[in-house]
Coordinates of C-alpha atoms and ligand atoms in Angstrom, one line a residue:
M1 CA 42.4 13.4 35.6
D2 CA 40.7 13.2 38.7
K3 CA 41.7 10.9 41.4
I4 CA 40.2 9.9 45.0
R5 CA 42.0 10.2 48.3
I6 CA 41.2 7.7 51.1
I7 CA 42.5 7.5 54.4
G8 CA 41.6 4.2 55.6
G9 CA 40.8 2.8 58.8
N10 CA 37.4 4.3 59.8
R11 CA 34.1 2.4 60.5
L12 CA 31.2 3.6 58.4
N13 CA 27.8 4.4 60.5
G14 CA 24.6 6.0 59.2
K15 CA 21.9 5.8 56.7
V16 CA 22.4 5.4 52.5
S17 CA 20.0 6.2 50.2
I18 CA 20.1 3.6 47.5
S19 CA 20.1 4.9 44.1
G20 CA 17.8 3.8 41.3
S21 CA 19.4 1.0 39.1
K22 CA 22.1 1.9 36.5
N23 CA 21.5 -1.2 34.6
S24 CA 17.8 -1.4 34.9
S25 CA 17.5 2.5 33.8
L26 CA 19.5 2.1 30.4
P27 CA 17.5 -0.7 28.9
I28 CA 14.2 1.0 30.4
M29 CA 15.3 4.5 28.5
I30 CA 16.0 2.6 25.4
S31 CA 12.7 1.5 25.3
S32 CA 11.0 4.9 24.8
I33 CA 12.3 4.2 21.0
L34 CA 9.4 1.9 20.6
T35 CA 6.6 4.2 21.0
D36 CA 5.9 7.9 19.4
D37 CA 4.0 8.5 23.2
V38 CA 6.1 9.9 26.3
L39 CA 7.6 7.6 28.6
Q40 CA 7.9 8.5 31.9
I41 CA 10.9 7.3 33.9
H42 CA 11.6 7.8 38.2
N43 CA 14.5 7.5 39.9
V44 CA 16.9 6.9 37.3
P45 CA 20.6 7.8 38.5
K46 CA 22.4 10.8 37.4
L47 CA 25.4 8.8 36.3
T48 CA 27.8 9.6 33.2
D49 CA 26.3 6.3 31.5
I50 CA 22.9 7.5 31.7
K51 CA 24.3 10.7 30.2
T52 CA 25.9 9.1 27.3
L53 CA 22.8 7.4 26.8
T54 CA 20.8 10.3 26.4
F55 CA 23.2 12.0 23.7
I56 CA 22.5 9.0 22.0
L57 CA 18.8 9.4 22.3
E58 CA 18.8 12.6 21.4
E59 CA 20.9 12.1 18.0
L60 CA 17.8 9.5 17.4
G61 CA 15.1 11.8 17.8
A62 CA 14.1 12.0 21.1
S63 CA 13.4 14.7 23.0
I64 CA 14.6 14.3 26.9
N65 CA 13.4 16.6 29.5
Q66 CA 13.6 16.4 33.7
I67 CA 10.2 17.2 35.0
R68 CA 10.7 19.5 37.7
V69 CA 8.3 21.4 40.0
K70 CA 10.9 23.1 41.9
K71 CA 14.1 23.8 40.3
S72 CA 15.8 22.3 43.4
D73 CA 14.3 18.9 42.6
L74 CA 17.2 16.6 41.1
S75 CA 15.2 13.5 41.7
A76 CA 12.7 14.7 39.5
P77 CA 11.5 12.0 36.7
I78 CA 12.9 12.6 33.2
S79 CA 10.7 12.2 30.3
I80 CA 11.4 10.8 27.0
N81 CA 9.5 11.3 23.8
V82 CA 10.6 9.7 20.3
A83 CA 8.0 11.3 18.6
N84 CA 9.6 10.8 15.1
I85 CA 12.8 8.8 14.6
S86 CA 15.4 11.4 13.0
S87 CA 18.3 9.2 12.5
T88 CA 18.7 5.4 12.7
T89 CA 22.1 5.7 13.1
A90 CA 24.0 5.2 16.7
G91 CA 27.4 6.3 16.0
Y92 CA 31.3 5.5 17.4
E93 CA 31.7 8.0 19.6
N94 CA 29.0 7.3 22.2
V95 CA 28.2 3.4 21.5
S96 CA 31.9 2.7 22.2
K97 CA 31.6 4.6 25.3
M98 CA 29.5 2.4 26.7
R99 CA 28.2 -1.7 25.9
A100 CA 24.2 -1.0 26.7
S101 CA 24.1 1.7 24.1
F102 CA 23.9 -1.4 21.5
L103 CA 20.0 -2.2 22.8
V104 CA 19.0 0.7 20.8
I105 CA 19.5 -2.1 17.9
G106 CA 16.6 -4.2 18.3
A107 CA 13.7 -0.8 19.5
L108 CA 15.4 0.8 16.1
L109 CA 14.6 -2.2 14.0
A110 CA 11.5 -3.0 15.6
R111 CA 9.9 0.3 14.8
E112 CA 11.6 1.9 11.4
G113 CA 12.6 -1.7 10.1
Y114 CA 16.5 -0.4 9.5
A115 CA 19.5 0.2 12.5
R116 CA 23.0 1.4 11.6
V117 CA 24.4 0.9 15.3
S118 CA 28.5 1.0 16.1
M119 CA 29.8 -2.2 17.7
P120 CA 29.7 -1.4 21.2
G121 CA 32.4 -0.5 23.8
G122 CA 31.9 -0.1 27.6
C123 CA 34.2 -1.9 30.3
A124 CA 37.3 -3.6 29.2
I125 CA 36.0 -7.4 30.5
G126 CA 37.2 -9.8 28.2
T127 CA 35.8 -10.0 24.2
R128 CA 32.2 -9.3 24.8
P129 CA 30.8 -10.1 21.6
V130 CA 27.1 -9.2 20.2
D131 CA 26.6 -12.5 18.2
I132 CA 23.6 -13.9 20.8
H133 CA 22.1 -10.4 19.9
L134 CA 22.3 -10.7 16.2
K135 CA 21.5 -14.5 15.7
G136 CA 18.5 -13.5 17.5
L137 CA 17.6 -10.5 15.3
K138 CA 17.8 -12.7 12.3
T139 CA 15.6 -15.6 13.9
L140 CA 13.2 -12.2 13.8
G141 CA 13.5 -11.9 10.4
A142 CA 16.3 -9.4 10.0
D143 CA 19.0 -9.3 7.2
V144 CA 22.0 -8.7 9.5
K145 CA 25.5 -7.6 8.3
V146 CA 28.7 -5.9 9.9
E147 CA 30.6 -3.4 7.9
K148 CA 32.9 -0.7 9.0
G149 CA 32.7 -1.2 12.6
F150 CA 28.8 -0.3 12.2
V151 CA 26.4 -3.4 12.7
I152 CA 23.1 -3.1 9.9
V153 CA 20.2 -4.8 10.5
K154 CA 17.1 -4.3 8.1
A155 CA 13.6 -6.0 7.9
K156 CA 11.6 -3.6 5.3
K157 CA 8.6 -5.9 6.1
G158 CA 8.8 -5.5 9.9
L159 CA 9.8 -8.5 12.3
T160 CA 8.4 -11.9 12.4
G161 CA 8.0 -13.9 16.4
N162 CA 10.1 -16.9 16.2
Y163 CA 11.4 -19.1 18.8
I164 CA 14.8 -17.8 20.0
Q165 CA 17.0 -20.6 21.9
L166 CA 19.8 -18.6 23.2
E167 CA 23.0 -20.0 23.8
K168 CA 24.0 -18.2 26.9
P169 CA 21.7 -16.2 29.4
S170 CA 23.1 -13.2 28.5
V171 CA 21.0 -10.3 30.0
G172 CA 21.8 -7.3 27.0
A173 CA 20.8 -10.2 24.0
T174 CA 17.5 -11.0 25.9
Q175 CA 16.8 -6.8 26.8
N176 CA 17.6 -6.7 22.9
L177 CA 15.6 -9.5 21.9
I178 CA 12.5 -8.4 23.9
M179 CA 12.4 -5.3 22.9
A180 CA 12.4 -6.1 19.0
S181 CA 9.5 -8.4 19.6
T182 CA 7.3 -6.1 21.3
L183 CA 6.9 -4.9 17.8
A184 CA 7.2 -8.1 15.5
K185 CA 4.0 -9.9 14.2
G186 CA 2.7 -12.9 16.2
E187 CA 4.9 -14.7 19.2
T188 CA 8.1 -15.2 20.0
K189 CA 9.7 -17.6 22.6
I190 CA 12.9 -16.9 24.1
S191 CA 14.2 -19.7 26.1
N192 CA 17.2 -20.1 28.2
A193 CA 17.0 -16.1 28.4
S194 CA 18.1 -14.2 31.2
I195 CA 16.1 -13.3 34.4
E196 CA 18.1 -11.2 36.1
P197 CA 16.1 -8.5 38.1
E198 CA 16.6 -5.8 35.6
V199 CA 15.3 -8.1 33.0
L200 CA 11.8 -8.0 35.0
D201 CA 12.2 -4.7 35.8
L202 CA 12.4 -3.5 31.9
I203 CA 9.5 -6.1 31.1
D204 CA 7.1 -4.4 33.9
C205 CA 7.7 -1.3 32.2
L206 CA 7.2 -2.6 28.4
K207 CA 3.7 -3.8 29.9
K208 CA 2.9 -0.8 31.2
M209 CA 3.5 0.3 27.7
G210 CA 0.9 -2.2 26.2
A211 CA 3.3 -5.1 25.5
N212 CA 2.2 -8.9 26.5
I213 CA 4.9 -10.4 28.0
E214 CA 4.9 -13.9 30.0
I215 CA 7.4 -15.4 32.2
N216 CA 7.7 -18.8 32.6
K217 CA 10.7 -20.0 34.2
K218 CA 14.0 -19.1 32.1
N219 CA 11.4 -18.9 28.9
I220 CA 9.9 -15.4 28.0
L221 CA 6.8 -15.0 25.8
I222 CA 6.1 -11.9 24.2
D223 CA 2.8 -11.7 22.0
G224 CA 3.6 -9.0 18.9
Q225 CA 2.1 -5.5 19.1
E226 CA 1.2 -2.9 16.7
T227 CA 1.9 -0.3 18.7
L228 CA 3.0 0.7 22.4
H229 CA 2.0 3.5 24.2
G230 CA 3.7 5.7 26.7
A231 CA 3.6 4.9 30.7
S232 CA 5.2 5.8 33.8
H233 CA 7.6 3.8 35.5
S234 CA 9.9 3.9 38.7
V235 CA 13.0 2.0 38.3
M236 CA 14.1 -0.6 41.1
S237 CA 17.0 0.5 43.3
D238 CA 20.4 -0.6 42.4
R239 CA 21.3 -3.8 43.9
I240 CA 24.5 -3.9 43.3
E241 CA 25.3 -0.3 44.9
A242 CA 23.5 -1.7 47.7
A243 CA 25.5 -4.8 47.9
T244 CA 28.7 -2.2 47.6
F245 CA 27.6 0.0 50.9
A246 CA 27.1 -3.6 52.2
I247 CA 30.3 -4.6 51.8
A248 CA 31.6 -1.3 52.8
A249 CA 29.8 -1.6 56.1
C250 CA 31.5 -5.1 56.5
I251 CA 35.2 -4.5 55.9
T252 CA 35.0 -1.2 57.9
R253 CA 33.3 -3.0 61.0
G254 CA 30.6 -0.5 60.5
N255 CA 26.8 -0.3 61.0
L256 CA 24.9 1.1 57.5
I257 CA 21.2 1.2 57.1
L258 CA 20.6 0.6 53.4
K259 CA 17.6 3.0 52.5
G260 CA 15.6 1.9 49.7
C261 CA 17.9 -1.5 49.3
D262 CA 15.4 -4.7 48.3
P263 CA 17.2 -7.7 49.7
R264 CA 14.6 -10.2 47.7
N265 CA 17.0 -9.1 44.6
L266 CA 20.1 -10.1 46.9
E267 CA 19.0 -12.8 48.7
L268 CA 22.8 -15.0 47.9
P269 CA 25.0 -12.1 48.5
L270 CA 23.5 -11.3 51.8
Y271 CA 23.5 -14.6 52.8
L272 CA 26.8 -15.0 52.1
L273 CA 27.4 -12.0 54.0
R274 CA 25.7 -13.4 57.1
N275 CA 27.4 -16.8 56.5
I276 CA 30.8 -15.3 56.9
G277 CA 30.3 -13.2 60.4
F278 CA 27.8 -10.2 59.6
Q279 CA 24.6 -9.6 60.7
I280 CA 21.7 -8.4 58.3
K281 CA 18.4 -7.7 59.2
D282 CA 15.3 -6.5 57.0
T283 CA 14.1 -2.9 58.0
D284 CA 10.9 -1.1 57.3
D285 CA 12.6 0.5 54.0
G286 CA 15.9 -1.2 53.5
I287 CA 18.4 -3.2 55.5
N288 CA 20.7 -2.9 58.2
V289 CA 24.2 -4.4 58.0
D290 CA 26.1 -4.4 61.1
G291 CA 29.9 -5.4 61.3
Y292 CA 30.3 -4.4 65.0
L293 CA 30.1 -7.8 66.1
T294 CA 32.3 -9.8 64.1
N295 CA 35.6 -10.7 65.1
E296 CA 36.9 -13.0 62.5
I297 CA 35.7 -13.2 58.9
K298 CA 35.5 -16.9 57.5
P299 CA 36.7 -17.8 54.3
I300 CA 34.0 -18.9 51.3
D301 CA 34.2 -20.2 47.7
L302 CA 32.1 -18.8 45.4
I303 CA 31.2 -18.9 41.5
T304 CA 29.5 -16.2 39.5
E305 CA 26.4 -17.0 37.5
P306 CA 23.4 -16.0 36.2
Y307 CA 20.8 -14.7 38.4
P308 CA 19.8 -15.8 41.3
G309 CA 22.9 -16.8 41.3
F310 CA 26.2 -14.7 42.3
P311 CA 26.5 -11.7 40.7
T312 CA 29.6 -11.0 38.3
D313 CA 29.3 -7.4 39.3
L314 CA 30.1 -8.1 42.8
Q315 CA 33.1 -10.2 42.8
A316 CA 35.5 -7.9 43.0
Q317 CA 34.0 -6.3 45.9
F318 CA 34.0 -9.4 47.6
M319 CA 37.1 -10.3 46.8
A320 CA 38.5 -6.9 48.9
L321 CA 36.2 -8.1 51.7
L322 CA 37.6 -11.6 51.2
T323 CA 41.4 -10.3 51.7
Q324 CA 40.2 -9.9 55.5
A325 CA 38.9 -13.2 56.1
H326 CA 40.6 -15.5 58.0
G327 CA 41.7 -18.7 55.8
V328 CA 41.9 -19.5 51.9
S329 CA 38.5 -18.3 49.7
V330 CA 38.2 -18.9 46.3
I331 CA 36.1 -16.8 43.7
N332 CA 35.8 -18.6 40.2
E333 CA 34.6 -16.2 37.5
K334 CA 32.2 -18.2 35.0
I335 CA 30.5 -15.4 33.5
F336 CA 33.6 -13.1 31.8
E337 CA 36.7 -14.4 31.1
N338 CA 38.7 -11.7 32.0
R339 CA 37.3 -10.0 35.0
F340 CA 40.2 -10.2 37.2
M341 CA 42.2 -6.9 36.6
H342 CA 41.6 -5.5 40.1
V343 CA 43.6 -8.7 41.3
Q344 CA 47.1 -6.8 40.8
E345 CA 46.1 -3.8 42.2
L346 CA 44.5 -5.1 45.6
V347 CA 48.0 -6.9 45.6
R348 CA 49.8 -3.8 45.2
M349 CA 47.7 -2.8 48.7
G350 CA 48.8 -6.0 50.5
A351 CA 46.5 -8.6 49.5
D352 CA 47.8 -12.3 49.1
I353 CA 45.9 -13.5 45.7
Y354 CA 46.9 -16.1 43.3
L355 CA 44.8 -16.4 39.6
D356 CA 44.6 -19.9 38.2
G357 CA 42.8 -19.9 35.3
D358 CA 39.2 -18.3 36.3
K359 CA 39.9 -18.9 39.6
A360 CA 41.1 -16.6 41.9
I361 CA 42.6 -17.7 45.0
I362 CA 42.7 -15.5 48.2
T363 CA 44.4 -15.9 51.4
G364 CA 43.7 -13.8 54.2
K365 CA 44.1 -12.1 56.4
A366 CA 46.0 -9.7 54.6
N367 CA 47.6 -6.3 56.0
L368 CA 45.9 -3.7 53.5
V369 CA 48.5 -0.5 53.4
G370 CA 47.2 2.4 51.2
A371 CA 48.9 2.2 47.5
Q372 CA 48.8 4.5 44.5
V373 CA 46.4 2.2 42.5
M374 CA 44.5 2.3 39.2
A375 CA 40.6 1.6 38.4
T376 CA 40.5 -0.4 35.8
D377 CA 36.3 -1.2 35.2
L378 CA 33.6 -0.4 37.1
R379 CA 33.4 -2.9 39.8
A380 CA 37.0 -2.9 39.6
S381 CA 37.5 0.6 41.1
V382 CA 34.8 0.3 43.4
S383 CA 36.8 -2.8 45.1
L384 CA 40.0 -0.6 45.6
V385 CA 37.6 1.8 47.2
I386 CA 36.2 -0.7 49.4
A387 CA 40.4 -2.1 49.9
A388 CA 41.2 1.6 50.7
L389 CA 38.4 2.3 53.5
C390 CA 40.0 -0.6 56.0
A391 CA 43.7 -0.2 54.6
E392 CA 46.4 1.6 56.9
G393 CA 46.9 5.2 55.2
E394 CA 46.6 6.6 51.8
T395 CA 45.2 5.3 48.8
L396 CA 45.4 7.2 45.9
I397 CA 42.9 6.0 42.8
N398 CA 43.2 7.3 39.8
R399 CA 41.3 6.5 36.5
V400 CA 38.1 7.3 38.7
Y401 CA 35.7 8.1 35.6
H402 CA 35.0 4.7 35.8
L403 CA 33.3 4.9 38.7
D404 CA 31.7 8.4 37.6
R405 CA 29.9 5.9 35.3
G406 CA 28.2 3.6 37.8
F407 CA 27.9 4.9 41.1
E408 CA 25.9 8.0 42.6
N409 CA 27.8 10.4 44.5
L410 CA 29.9 8.0 46.1
E411 CA 32.4 10.2 47.9
K412 CA 29.5 12.1 49.6
K413 CA 27.6 8.8 50.1
L414 CA 30.7 7.5 52.0
S415 CA 31.6 10.7 53.8
N416 CA 28.4 11.0 55.1
C417 CA 29.1 7.7 57.1
G418 CA 32.5 8.9 58.3
A419 CA 34.8 7.6 55.5
E420 CA 38.0 10.2 55.1
I421 CA 37.7 10.4 51.3
E422 CA 37.8 13.1 49.0
R423 CA 38.3 13.6 45.0
I424 CA 41.3 15.8 43.7
R425 CA 40.7 17.5 40.5
Ligands
UD1_501 C1 24.9 -7.3 31.9 C2 25.6 -6.0 33.1 C3 27.2 -6.2 33.4 C4 26.5 -7.5 34.1 C5 26.6 -8.5 32.8 C6 26.4 -9.9 33.5 C7 24.3 -3.9 31.8 C8 24.5 -2.6 31.3 N1 25.4 -4.7 32.0 O1 26.0 -6.9 31.0 O2 26.9 -5.0 34.5 O3 28.1 -8.0 34.5 O4 25.2 -8.3 32.1 O5 25.4 -9.8 34.8 O6 23.2 -4.3 32.2 N2 28.0 -13.0 25.5 C9 28.1 -13.7 24.3 N3 27.5 -13.2 23.2 C10 26.7 -12.1 23.2 C11 26.9 -11.8 24.1 C12 27.0 -12.1 25.6 O7 29.1 -14.7 24.1 O8 25.6 -11.9 22.3 C13 29.0 -13.3 26.9 C14 29.6 -12.6 27.3 O9 30.9 -12.3 26.9 C15 29.7 -12.9 28.5 C16 28.4 -13.4 29.0 O10 27.8 -13.9 27.7 O11 30.7 -14.0 28.8 C17 27.3 -12.3 29.8 O12 26.8 -11.3 29.3 P1 25.8 -10.4 29.0 O13 25.0 -11.1 30.4 O14 25.6 -10.4 27.9 O15 26.4 -8.9 29.7 P2 26.0 -7.6 29.3 O16 24.2 -7.4 28.7 O17 26.9 -7.3 28.4

């Protein structure tokens, strides 16, 4: 199994191009099921999660191609055409690898009146049920049952628009129910909906496909259409990747220009980085993060919350950075009940972190020293990379397949900016 070897201590300097958002690309690719026309998608990152979804869509009957003018053009858009659905089953092998693949259920149900989708898997960060998705589909008129590890949904006469009040603003449930409602009869209102930027990006793409969707605060109104048509859409840049590089620049006291980063999607994380001592400026096409002039990092308390609150997907990376603050910081994880697996690995590197229920108490400044550590989930893995960049000596990160699920060319992007990092196969 691949490992990543990092020798810490180098400042990061240079320019990083931020990739297209993984969490945006996945539902947008899935929205291709809603039409028999071609959906052209630009800025899709090359990641194993995208590959996994490609296999799932192909099993359902999609034809997926990269539209290259030149052979060398690796960033060319992809086109997805689901002219005919050849199967309404998404099986265990691929769905269990990635939770987002469960979103095919809403789109398949809307188009075919039937779907059979394996219960999802993905990162081991708590139990992550799908009850909110299923309750919503029932409210739209679907008959839902769970049998032998599969969720089976039926609506032979089609879905009917309705009022759906979400218990929690689940990102996935919101996306699933929006997609299902675009082809339902009549109007649907989803209240207490997620309004994460990736949800808005999906809505943007669906509107280009002919969907009629309006957003009013945390309410999403969808007027169902008979059919949707093909479109061309460019996915937003990955705000989690951008903030991860910003944190890497901070912890190494470096200076990075993050090309393509949209600071409007990262207001709170960037505000916090400024607050604890770093300089961040907007540039013409991104941001500049400067840690050269920072002497001491100030401790902070933060709580993970739905957007526009602090994103849970940046919790682990901020924790790595706060091991270097002078004083005590508290991180309260409110989205997932078991998202502290990185703590014991950071402690192996010398961090002083104490867990109290959903709170992590981090006392700094710790002298981090390289060690053998294990990646446990996508964002946890990258927090170990961040810690390793400022640790003394060599860190060996095991199980890096988690990183490949969500960070495009991570080693290359970091080594281009001066990090001593290599993959050992
Ligand atoms: C998405 C993101 C993930 C991010 C998360 C929260 C993708 C592919 N993944 O995951 O990176 O960490 O949002 O911002 O976009 N819940 C239920 N019942 C449900 C659904 C969710 O109880 O039916 C709970 C979850 O267990 C969790 C919370 O709601 O505690 C939020 O989960 P949700 O927003 O659904 O996360 P995902 O869409 O899976």
